[in-house]
Structures are given as structure tokens and as C-alpha cells.
Amino acid sequence: MIVQGVLRARRRGIGWWSVAVAGVAALYALFFPMMQTMDTDAMLASFPEAVVNALGWDALSSGAGYLHMTVFGLVGMAVLVACAVGAGARLIAGEEEAGLLELELAAPVSRTRVYLERLVVLLAAVALPVLATLVVLAVLDAVLAMEIPIGHLAGACLALWLFGVTIGAVSYAVGALTGRRGIALATGAGLAVLAYFASWAGPLADLDWLASISPYWWYAGHRPVVNGLDVSGMGLLVTLTGVAVATGFWGFLRRDTAT
């Protein structure tokens, strides 16, 4: 199967990404006891209330709020998105530029199968780092007494996975449409940056509609690790993923990969 072969070839990269994302999560979680000894209210008093709320600092003193601000809202999310964008751009466009995809398409296998099975690899490549993160945080939650409901932690990890898949799927689709890894990378990374910017700049500028169209807001605006999974936001991410996948599939079936 294509899935098995690609996963076998990419297993080291996926493993290192899993270590990176879970390692970042563990590092920040281990700083939580120190944060409890600090007067965070006094620290934040000098910032405007709108800035504190927009960036999620208002819940910094709780375990869930702390993880939202550090792992799920910023650093851990950024590392996972880098993994997803890289995988999405490489799975078709990168392989095509390296001359490997042409060999696969020359075999008795349909383009539909190539596209869909490589998409499954993308889902797995994003899922494994998130799964490692869930395990690490569940252990540290118990050890550090962060008091995060396991359902909220699992929901936040599911939302993180879906956000990563959405951004990765956009890179994957653009790579399938263009056959250019650089364009796919730039598109996925650009979408992630714009989505993050819109999610906090919108409320600060009193432009809530700007946040409402941001995939990052759909993922993190409800603060899933604090409040539980936002079903409507997940539905929007699934919809955007479906549109990207369908568009890429349409282009891949019609494009001459030999040129």
C-alpha cells in the first residue's frame, strides 16, 4: 500500500516531530509550578484589559489557562503547524520535484488512490505528534496537579490536530495544484500567520468579524483546554479542510505532472 510505504519512508521525520511537539509541551508544563509562585495579577495589571483577554493571559494562573496560552495557543501550536505545512507541501509537490512521484504514477495505480492515500499519510503525520503531546500532558497534569479535566485535555488535542490538518491540507492541495513545494509551503505558512494575526488583532481593533473568519479562532477562540471542545469551530475547520482537499484533488487529476 502507498500509505505503508510513505509512512515507512517518513517514520524518522514523524518521530522527530513527535519528540519536538511533545517536548515543547512538557517543557512549558514543567514551568507551571514556578508560575504559581508569581503574582501574575500584578504582572498583568500594566497591560490593557483588552490585550490581556485577547491573548488569553486572563486565565494564566490556572493549569488549563497556562497551557492554552503556551502550548495550545502559541508555541506547541506553532511547532505542530510547521510539521503539518512541511508534510503537506512535501507529500505531492516535494515528491514530484524530486522525481519520485512520476515513478509512482507510472505504476498500475490511479491518481485518485495516490492522492487519497498520501492524504492519509498527512493525517497520520499530524496525529502522532498530537498523540504524544496528549500522553505527556496527561502524565504531567497528574504529577504537577494542574487539575485539567481529561476530557478538556483530549478535546484540546483533538482541536489542535484538526487545526494542523486544516493548514496542512491547504499546503497539500496547493502542492497538488501547482507541483511546486515552495508555493505550497508559502501558502500554508501564510494562512497560519494570517489566521493567528486576525484572531487577536480583530478584537483589539474592535473588528470581531475579522476573528470570526480566522481558522485559528475556530480552533482556539473557545479555549478548548479551558472550556471544552467547540463543536461549531471544529465544523468550520472540517469544512475548510474538505474544500481544500476537493480543490486539490480536482487539480491533481487534470494536471500534467510530466511538465
PDB file of C-alpha atoms in Angstrom:
ATOM      1  CA  MET A   1       0.000   0.000   0.000  1.00  0.00           C
ATOM      2  CA  ILE A   2       1.083   3.562  -0.682  1.00  0.00           C
ATOM      3  CA  VAL A   3       0.302   4.610   2.901  1.00  0.00           C
ATOM      4  CA  GLN A   4       2.579   1.983   4.408  1.00  0.00           C
ATOM      5  CA  GLY A   5       5.432   2.738   2.044  1.00  0.00           C
ATOM      6  CA  VAL A   6       5.322   6.514   2.591  1.00  0.00           C
ATOM      7  CA  LEU A   7       4.959   6.178   6.351  1.00  0.00           C
ATOM      8  CA  ARG A   8       7.907   3.807   6.436  1.00  0.00           C
ATOM      9  CA  ALA A   9       9.999   6.271   4.450  1.00  0.00           C
ATOM     10  CA  ARG A  10       8.938   9.189   6.665  1.00  0.00           C
ATOM     11  CA  ARG A  11       8.965   7.414  10.025  1.00  0.00           C
ATOM     12  CA  ARG A  12      12.098   9.115  11.332  1.00  0.00           C
ATOM     13  CA  GLY A  13      10.854  12.578  10.431  1.00  0.00           C
ATOM     14  CA  ILE A  14       7.468  11.930  12.018  1.00  0.00           C
ATOM     15  CA  GLY A  15       9.187  10.556  15.089  1.00  0.00           C
ATOM     16  CA  TRP A  16      11.352  13.640  15.490  1.00  0.00           C
ATOM     17  CA  TRP A  17       8.373  15.939  15.031  1.00  0.00           C
ATOM     18  CA  SER A  18       6.563  13.962  17.733  1.00  0.00           C
ATOM     19  CA  VAL A  19       9.515  14.452  20.066  1.00  0.00           C
ATOM     20  CA  ALA A  20       9.624  18.164  19.228  1.00  0.00           C
ATOM     21  CA  VAL A  21       5.939  18.909  19.823  1.00  0.00           C
ATOM     22  CA  ALA A  22       5.651  16.746  22.936  1.00  0.00           C
ATOM     23  CA  GLY A  23       8.971  18.095  24.218  1.00  0.00           C
ATOM     24  CA  VAL A  24       7.795  21.702  23.891  1.00  0.00           C
ATOM     25  CA  ALA A  25       4.577  20.815  25.701  1.00  0.00           C
ATOM     26  CA  ALA A  26       6.489  19.102  28.501  1.00  0.00           C
ATOM     27  CA  LEU A  27       8.948  21.970  28.847  1.00  0.00           C
ATOM     28  CA  TYR A  28       6.243  24.572  29.278  1.00  0.00           C
ATOM     29  CA  ALA A  29       4.160  22.367  31.573  1.00  0.00           C
ATOM     30  CA  LEU A  30       7.155  21.906  33.867  1.00  0.00           C
ATOM     31  CA  PHE A  31       7.338  25.685  34.345  1.00  0.00           C
ATOM     32  CA  PHE A  32       3.781  25.781  35.707  1.00  0.00           C
ATOM     33  CA  PRO A  33       4.735  25.298  39.400  1.00  0.00           C
ATOM     34  CA  MET A  34       7.033  28.311  39.117  1.00  0.00           C
ATOM     35  CA  MET A  35       4.224  30.368  37.602  1.00  0.00           C
ATOM     36  CA  GLN A  36       2.072  29.583  40.629  1.00  0.00           C
ATOM     37  CA  THR A  37       4.618  31.248  42.887  1.00  0.00           C
ATOM     38  CA  MET A  38       4.434  34.503  40.935  1.00  0.00           C
ATOM     39  CA  ASP A  39       1.897  37.281  41.326  1.00  0.00           C
ATOM     40  CA  THR A  40       0.514  37.106  37.793  1.00  0.00           C
ATOM     41  CA  ASP A  41      -2.265  39.588  38.526  1.00  0.00           C
ATOM     42  CA  ALA A  42       0.298  42.244  39.401  1.00  0.00           C
ATOM     43  CA  MET A  43       2.326  41.354  36.315  1.00  0.00           C
ATOM     44  CA  LEU A  44      -0.638  41.819  34.027  1.00  0.00           C
ATOM     45  CA  ALA A  45      -2.043  44.933  35.705  1.00  0.00           C
ATOM     46  CA  SER A  46       0.081  47.176  33.482  1.00  0.00           C
ATOM     47  CA  PHE A  47      -1.459  45.758  30.302  1.00  0.00           C
ATOM     48  CA  PRO A  48      -4.797  46.938  28.863  1.00  0.00           C
ATOM     49  CA  GLU A  49      -7.629  44.557  29.702  1.00  0.00           C
ATOM     50  CA  ALA A  50      -8.443  44.068  26.008  1.00  0.00           C
ATOM     51  CA  VAL A  51      -4.885  42.886  25.318  1.00  0.00           C
ATOM     52  CA  VAL A  52      -4.922  40.511  28.304  1.00  0.00           C
ATOM     53  CA  ASN A  53      -8.225  38.947  27.232  1.00  0.00           C
ATOM     54  CA  ALA A  54      -7.317  38.729  23.550  1.00  0.00           C
ATOM     55  CA  LEU A  55      -4.059  36.914  24.233  1.00  0.00           C
ATOM     56  CA  GLY A  56      -5.557  34.592  26.857  1.00  0.00           C
ATOM     57  CA  TRP A  57      -3.497  35.945  29.736  1.00  0.00           C
ATOM     58  CA  ASP A  58      -6.535  36.398  31.957  1.00  0.00           C
ATOM     59  CA  ALA A  59      -6.538  32.676  32.825  1.00  0.00           C
ATOM     60  CA  LEU A  60      -2.782  32.376  33.257  1.00  0.00           C
ATOM     61  CA  SER A  61      -2.956  31.325  36.903  1.00  0.00           C
ATOM     62  CA  SER A  62      -4.842  28.075  36.207  1.00  0.00           C
ATOM     63  CA  GLY A  63      -3.260  24.967  34.712  1.00  0.00           C
ATOM     64  CA  ALA A  64      -5.650  24.916  31.781  1.00  0.00           C
ATOM     65  CA  GLY A  65      -5.260  28.642  31.120  1.00  0.00           C
ATOM     66  CA  TYR A  66      -1.493  28.366  31.274  1.00  0.00           C
ATOM     67  CA  LEU A  67      -1.422  25.512  28.754  1.00  0.00           C
ATOM     68  CA  HIS A  68      -3.805  27.399  26.494  1.00  0.00           C
ATOM     69  CA  MET A  69      -1.510  30.406  26.405  1.00  0.00           C
ATOM     70  CA  THR A  70       1.758  28.499  25.977  1.00  0.00           C
ATOM     71  CA  VAL A  71       1.224  25.096  24.381  1.00  0.00           C
ATOM     72  CA  PHE A  72      -2.130  25.133  22.592  1.00  0.00           C
ATOM     73  CA  GLY A  73      -2.281  28.819  21.786  1.00  0.00           C
ATOM     74  CA  LEU A  74       1.270  29.586  20.765  1.00  0.00           C
ATOM     75  CA  VAL A  75       4.499  27.579  20.877  1.00  0.00           C
ATOM     76  CA  GLY A  76       3.203  23.999  20.711  1.00  0.00           C
ATOM     77  CA  MET A  77       0.687  25.004  18.080  1.00  0.00           C
ATOM     78  CA  ALA A  78       3.383  26.716  16.009  1.00  0.00           C
ATOM     79  CA  VAL A  79       5.640  23.657  16.041  1.00  0.00           C
ATOM     80  CA  LEU A  80       2.771  21.388  15.028  1.00  0.00           C
ATOM     81  CA  VAL A  81       1.734  23.741  12.210  1.00  0.00           C
ATOM     82  CA  ALA A  82       5.319  23.710  10.923  1.00  0.00           C
ATOM     83  CA  CYS A  83       5.136  19.907  10.889  1.00  0.00           C
ATOM     84  CA  ALA A  84       1.787  19.933   9.069  1.00  0.00           C
ATOM     85  CA  VAL A  85       2.791  22.534   6.471  1.00  0.00           C
ATOM     86  CA  GLY A  86       6.034  20.718   5.730  1.00  0.00           C
ATOM     87  CA  ALA A  87       4.313  17.368   5.370  1.00  0.00           C
ATOM     88  CA  GLY A  88       1.514  18.757   3.215  1.00  0.00           C
ATOM     89  CA  ALA A  89       3.936  20.503   0.842  1.00  0.00           C
ATOM     90  CA  ARG A  90       6.224  17.504   0.566  1.00  0.00           C
ATOM     91  CA  LEU A  91       3.787  14.632   0.059  1.00  0.00           C
ATOM     92  CA  ILE A  92       2.921  15.525  -3.538  1.00  0.00           C
ATOM     93  CA  ALA A  93       4.797  18.658  -4.633  1.00  0.00           C
ATOM     94  CA  GLY A  94       8.034  17.710  -2.902  1.00  0.00           C
ATOM     95  CA  GLU A  95       7.965  14.176  -4.251  1.00  0.00           C
ATOM     96  CA  GLU A  96       7.153  15.486  -7.709  1.00  0.00           C
ATOM     97  CA  GLU A  97      10.064  17.921  -7.705  1.00  0.00           C
ATOM     98  CA  ALA A  98      12.363  15.103  -6.579  1.00  0.00           C
ATOM     99  CA  GLY A  99      11.185  12.942  -9.486  1.00  0.00           C
ATOM    100  CA  LEU A 100       9.734  10.266  -7.223  1.00  0.00           C
ATOM    101  CA  LEU A 101       6.033  10.844  -7.805  1.00  0.00           C
ATOM    102  CA  GLU A 102       6.351  10.201 -11.534  1.00  0.00           C
ATOM    103  CA  LEU A 103       7.586   6.677 -10.812  1.00  0.00           C
ATOM    104  CA  GLU A 104       4.579   6.042  -8.580  1.00  0.00           C
ATOM    105  CA  LEU A 105       2.138   7.364 -11.172  1.00  0.00           C
ATOM    106  CA  ALA A 106       3.737   5.190 -13.848  1.00  0.00           C
ATOM    107  CA  ALA A 107       2.771   2.096 -11.847  1.00  0.00           C
ATOM    108  CA  PRO A 108      -0.665   0.496 -12.246  1.00  0.00           C
ATOM    109  CA  VAL A 109      -2.282   2.742  -9.651  1.00  0.00           C
ATOM    110  CA  SER A 110      -4.844   5.505 -10.143  1.00  0.00           C
ATOM    111  CA  ARG A 111      -4.218   9.146  -9.356  1.00  0.00           C
ATOM    112  CA  THR A 112      -7.227   9.021  -7.058  1.00  0.00           C
ATOM    113  CA  ARG A 113      -5.553   6.374  -4.942  1.00  0.00           C
ATOM    114  CA  VAL A 114      -2.235   8.243  -4.906  1.00  0.00           C
ATOM    115  CA  TYR A 115      -3.917  11.459  -3.794  1.00  0.00           C
ATOM    116  CA  LEU A 116      -6.144   9.904  -1.120  1.00  0.00           C
ATOM    117  CA  GLU A 117      -3.556   7.566   0.364  1.00  0.00           C
ATOM    118  CA  ARG A 118      -0.971  10.318   0.607  1.00  0.00           C
ATOM    119  CA  LEU A 119      -3.640  12.416   2.299  1.00  0.00           C
ATOM    120  CA  VAL A 120      -3.990   9.655   4.882  1.00  0.00           C
ATOM    121  CA  VAL A 121      -0.248   9.960   5.492  1.00  0.00           C
ATOM    122  CA  LEU A 122      -0.748  13.664   6.208  1.00  0.00           C
ATOM    123  CA  LEU A 123      -3.461  12.857   8.754  1.00  0.00           C
ATOM    124  CA  ALA A 124      -1.147  10.375  10.473  1.00  0.00           C
ATOM    125  CA  ALA A 125       1.883  12.665  10.338  1.00  0.00           C
ATOM    126  CA  VAL A 126      -0.081  15.305  12.273  1.00  0.00           C
ATOM    127  CA  ALA A 127      -1.832  12.824  14.574  1.00  0.00           C
ATOM    128  CA  LEU A 128       1.259  11.150  16.011  1.00  0.00           C
ATOM    129  CA  PRO A 129       2.842  14.342  17.449  1.00  0.00           C
ATOM    130  CA  VAL A 130      -0.533  15.330  18.909  1.00  0.00           C
ATOM    131  CA  LEU A 131      -0.996  11.883  20.447  1.00  0.00           C
ATOM    132  CA  ALA A 132       2.465  12.083  22.002  1.00  0.00           C
ATOM    133  CA  THR A 133       1.573  15.512  23.380  1.00  0.00           C
ATOM    134  CA  LEU A 134      -1.661  14.200  24.887  1.00  0.00           C
ATOM    135  CA  VAL A 135       0.164  11.385  26.675  1.00  0.00           C
ATOM    136  CA  VAL A 136       2.893  13.688  28.016  1.00  0.00           C
ATOM    137  CA  LEU A 137       0.448  16.336  29.236  1.00  0.00           C
ATOM    138  CA  ALA A 138      -1.862  13.774  30.822  1.00  0.00           C
ATOM    139  CA  VAL A 139       1.058  12.430  32.841  1.00  0.00           C
ATOM    140  CA  LEU A 140       2.323  15.885  33.813  1.00  0.00           C
ATOM    141  CA  ASP A 141      -1.191  17.020  34.684  1.00  0.00           C
ATOM    142  CA  ALA A 142      -1.306  14.321  37.342  1.00  0.00           C
ATOM    143  CA  VAL A 143       2.264  14.885  38.534  1.00  0.00           C
ATOM    144  CA  LEU A 144       2.048  18.675  38.709  1.00  0.00           C
ATOM    145  CA  ALA A 145      -1.559  18.819  39.957  1.00  0.00           C
ATOM    146  CA  MET A 146      -2.637  21.123  37.123  1.00  0.00           C
ATOM    147  CA  GLU A 147      -6.244  19.966  37.647  1.00  0.00           C
ATOM    148  CA  ILE A 148      -7.227  19.842  33.984  1.00  0.00           C
ATOM    149  CA  PRO A 149     -10.205  17.576  33.185  1.00  0.00           C
ATOM    150  CA  ILE A 150      -9.001  14.790  30.907  1.00  0.00           C
ATOM    151  CA  GLY A 151     -11.940  15.445  28.596  1.00  0.00           C
ATOM    152  CA  HIS A 152     -10.832  19.047  28.107  1.00  0.00           C
ATOM    153  CA  LEU A 153      -7.242  17.981  27.536  1.00  0.00           C
ATOM    154  CA  ALA A 154      -8.289  15.365  24.971  1.00  0.00           C
ATOM    155  CA  GLY A 155     -10.646  17.855  23.314  1.00  0.00           C
ATOM    156  CA  ALA A 156      -7.880  20.449  23.058  1.00  0.00           C
ATOM    157  CA  CYS A 157      -5.576  17.881  21.464  1.00  0.00           C
ATOM    158  CA  LEU A 158      -8.294  16.882  19.008  1.00  0.00           C
ATOM    159  CA  ALA A 159      -8.807  20.547  18.113  1.00  0.00           C
ATOM    160  CA  LEU A 160      -5.050  21.013  17.723  1.00  0.00           C
ATOM    161  CA  TRP A 161      -4.884  18.009  15.404  1.00  0.00           C
ATOM    162  CA  LEU A 162      -7.747  19.290  13.293  1.00  0.00           C
ATOM    163  CA  PHE A 163      -6.219  22.765  13.059  1.00  0.00           C
ATOM    164  CA  GLY A 164      -2.919  21.255  11.962  1.00  0.00           C
ATOM    165  CA  VAL A 165      -4.684  19.054   9.424  1.00  0.00           C
ATOM    166  CA  THR A 166      -6.555  22.061   8.032  1.00  0.00           C
ATOM    167  CA  ILE A 167      -3.394  24.103   7.470  1.00  0.00           C
ATOM    168  CA  GLY A 168      -1.554  21.039   6.186  1.00  0.00           C
ATOM    169  CA  ALA A 169      -4.402  20.209   3.814  1.00  0.00           C
ATOM    170  CA  VAL A 170      -4.156  23.664   2.279  1.00  0.00           C
ATOM    171  CA  SER A 171      -0.435  23.114   1.642  1.00  0.00           C
ATOM    172  CA  TYR A 172      -1.195  19.648   0.302  1.00  0.00           C
ATOM    173  CA  ALA A 173      -3.873  20.958  -2.075  1.00  0.00           C
ATOM    174  CA  VAL A 174      -1.716  23.810  -3.361  1.00  0.00           C
ATOM    175  CA  GLY A 175       1.116  21.353  -3.944  1.00  0.00           C
ATOM    176  CA  ALA A 176      -1.237  19.081  -5.867  1.00  0.00           C
ATOM    177  CA  LEU A 177      -2.497  22.021  -7.924  1.00  0.00           C
ATOM    178  CA  THR A 178       0.903  23.519  -8.756  1.00  0.00           C
ATOM    179  CA  GLY A 179       3.511  20.816  -8.274  1.00  0.00           C
ATOM    180  CA  ARG A 180       5.666  23.445  -6.536  1.00  0.00           C
ATOM    181  CA  ARG A 181       6.782  22.742  -2.989  1.00  0.00           C
ATOM    182  CA  GLY A 182       7.833  26.333  -2.322  1.00  0.00           C
ATOM    183  CA  ILE A 183       4.423  27.701  -3.260  1.00  0.00           C
ATOM    184  CA  ALA A 184       2.718  25.078  -1.104  1.00  0.00           C
ATOM    185  CA  LEU A 185       4.930  25.926   1.875  1.00  0.00           C
ATOM    186  CA  ALA A 186       4.371  29.655   1.482  1.00  0.00           C
ATOM    187  CA  THR A 187       0.609  29.270   1.185  1.00  0.00           C
ATOM    188  CA  GLY A 188       0.228  27.069   4.258  1.00  0.00           C
ATOM    189  CA  ALA A 189       2.576  29.155   6.388  1.00  0.00           C
ATOM    190  CA  GLY A 190       0.968  32.373   5.197  1.00  0.00           C
ATOM    191  CA  LEU A 191      -2.503  31.128   6.060  1.00  0.00           C
ATOM    192  CA  ALA A 192      -1.366  30.129   9.554  1.00  0.00           C
ATOM    193  CA  VAL A 193       0.235  33.528  10.222  1.00  0.00           C
ATOM    194  CA  LEU A 194      -2.741  35.485   8.873  1.00  0.00           C
ATOM    195  CA  ALA A 195      -5.178  33.326  10.850  1.00  0.00           C
ATOM    196  CA  TYR A 196      -3.261  33.919  14.078  1.00  0.00           C
ATOM    197  CA  PHE A 197      -2.951  37.642  13.437  1.00  0.00           C
ATOM    198  CA  ALA A 198      -6.647  38.028  12.636  1.00  0.00           C
ATOM    199  CA  SER A 199      -7.729  36.118  15.740  1.00  0.00           C
ATOM    200  CA  TRP A 200      -6.247  38.614  18.191  1.00  0.00           C
ATOM    201  CA  ALA A 201      -5.987  41.773  16.073  1.00  0.00           C
ATOM    202  CA  GLY A 202      -9.714  41.660  15.303  1.00  0.00           C
ATOM    203  CA  PRO A 203     -10.898  42.005  18.931  1.00  0.00           C
ATOM    204  CA  LEU A 204      -8.203  44.554  19.713  1.00  0.00           C
ATOM    205  CA  ALA A 205      -9.287  46.718  16.785  1.00  0.00           C
ATOM    206  CA  ASP A 206     -12.969  46.183  17.598  1.00  0.00           C
ATOM    207  CA  LEU A 207     -13.325  44.143  14.392  1.00  0.00           C
ATOM    208  CA  ASP A 208     -14.806  40.919  15.726  1.00  0.00           C
ATOM    209  CA  TRP A 209     -15.723  39.792  12.211  1.00  0.00           C
ATOM    210  CA  LEU A 210     -12.000  39.502  11.464  1.00  0.00           C
ATOM    211  CA  ALA A 211     -11.607  36.904  14.199  1.00  0.00           C
ATOM    212  CA  SER A 212     -14.756  35.088  13.113  1.00  0.00           C
ATOM    213  CA  ILE A 213     -13.237  34.231   9.708  1.00  0.00           C
ATOM    214  CA  SER A 214      -9.937  33.027  11.177  1.00  0.00           C
ATOM    215  CA  PRO A 215      -9.229  29.255  11.250  1.00  0.00           C
ATOM    216  CA  TYR A 216      -7.099  29.876  14.325  1.00  0.00           C
ATOM    217  CA  TRP A 217     -10.076  31.422  16.102  1.00  0.00           C
ATOM    218  CA  TRP A 218     -12.230  28.453  15.119  1.00  0.00           C
ATOM    219  CA  TYR A 219      -9.618  26.264  16.771  1.00  0.00           C
ATOM    220  CA  ALA A 220      -8.573  28.259  19.839  1.00  0.00           C
ATOM    221  CA  GLY A 221     -11.076  31.066  20.316  1.00  0.00           C
ATOM    222  CA  HIS A 222     -13.218  28.963  22.655  1.00  0.00           C
ATOM    223  CA  ARG A 223     -10.111  27.858  24.597  1.00  0.00           C
ATOM    224  CA  PRO A 224     -10.863  24.124  24.400  1.00  0.00           C
ATOM    225  CA  VAL A 225      -8.423  23.119  27.139  1.00  0.00           C
ATOM    226  CA  VAL A 226     -10.227  25.555  29.485  1.00  0.00           C
ATOM    227  CA  ASN A 227     -13.847  25.306  28.336  1.00  0.00           C
ATOM    228  CA  GLY A 228     -14.068  22.087  26.337  1.00  0.00           C
ATOM    229  CA  LEU A 229     -14.363  21.423  22.622  1.00  0.00           C
ATOM    230  CA  ASP A 230     -16.170  23.947  20.422  1.00  0.00           C
ATOM    231  CA  VAL A 231     -18.205  21.838  18.003  1.00  0.00           C
ATOM    232  CA  SER A 232     -19.105  24.724  15.709  1.00  0.00           C
ATOM    233  CA  GLY A 233     -15.462  25.751  15.350  1.00  0.00           C
ATOM    234  CA  MET A 234     -14.472  22.161  14.573  1.00  0.00           C
ATOM    235  CA  GLY A 235     -17.203  22.036  11.942  1.00  0.00           C
ATOM    236  CA  LEU A 236     -15.757  25.104  10.217  1.00  0.00           C
ATOM    237  CA  LEU A 237     -12.282  23.564  10.222  1.00  0.00           C
ATOM    238  CA  VAL A 238     -13.650  20.347   8.723  1.00  0.00           C
ATOM    239  CA  THR A 239     -15.449  22.367   6.040  1.00  0.00           C
ATOM    240  CA  LEU A 240     -12.306  24.295   5.080  1.00  0.00           C
ATOM    241  CA  THR A 241     -10.312  21.064   5.018  1.00  0.00           C
ATOM    242  CA  GLY A 242     -12.904  19.462   2.744  1.00  0.00           C
ATOM    243  CA  VAL A 243     -12.849  22.407   0.342  1.00  0.00           C
ATOM    244  CA  ALA A 244      -9.043  22.356   0.186  1.00  0.00           C
ATOM    245  CA  VAL A 245      -8.875  18.592  -0.341  1.00  0.00           C
ATOM    246  CA  ALA A 246     -11.552  18.652  -3.048  1.00  0.00           C
ATOM    247  CA  THR A 247      -9.880  21.543  -4.873  1.00  0.00           C
ATOM    248  CA  GLY A 248      -6.502  19.870  -4.787  1.00  0.00           C
ATOM    249  CA  PHE A 249      -7.992  16.597  -5.980  1.00  0.00           C
ATOM    250  CA  TRP A 250      -9.692  18.315  -8.911  1.00  0.00           C
ATOM    251  CA  GLY A 251      -6.445  19.973  -9.957  1.00  0.00           C
ATOM    252  CA  PHE A 252      -4.286  16.881  -9.452  1.00  0.00           C
ATOM    253  CA  LEU A 253      -6.459  14.746 -11.700  1.00  0.00           C
ATOM    254  CA  ARG A 254      -6.218  17.297 -14.515  1.00  0.00           C
ATOM    255  CA  ARG A 255      -2.615  18.457 -14.247  1.00  0.00           C
ATOM    256  CA  ASP A 256       0.202  17.108 -16.394  1.00  0.00           C
ATOM    257  CA  THR A 257       2.795  16.060 -13.805  1.00  0.00           C
ATOM    258  CA  ALA A 258       5.348  15.316 -16.503  1.00  0.00           C
ATOM    259  CA  THR A 259       5.922  19.035 -17.181  1.00  0.00           C
TER     260      THR A 259
END
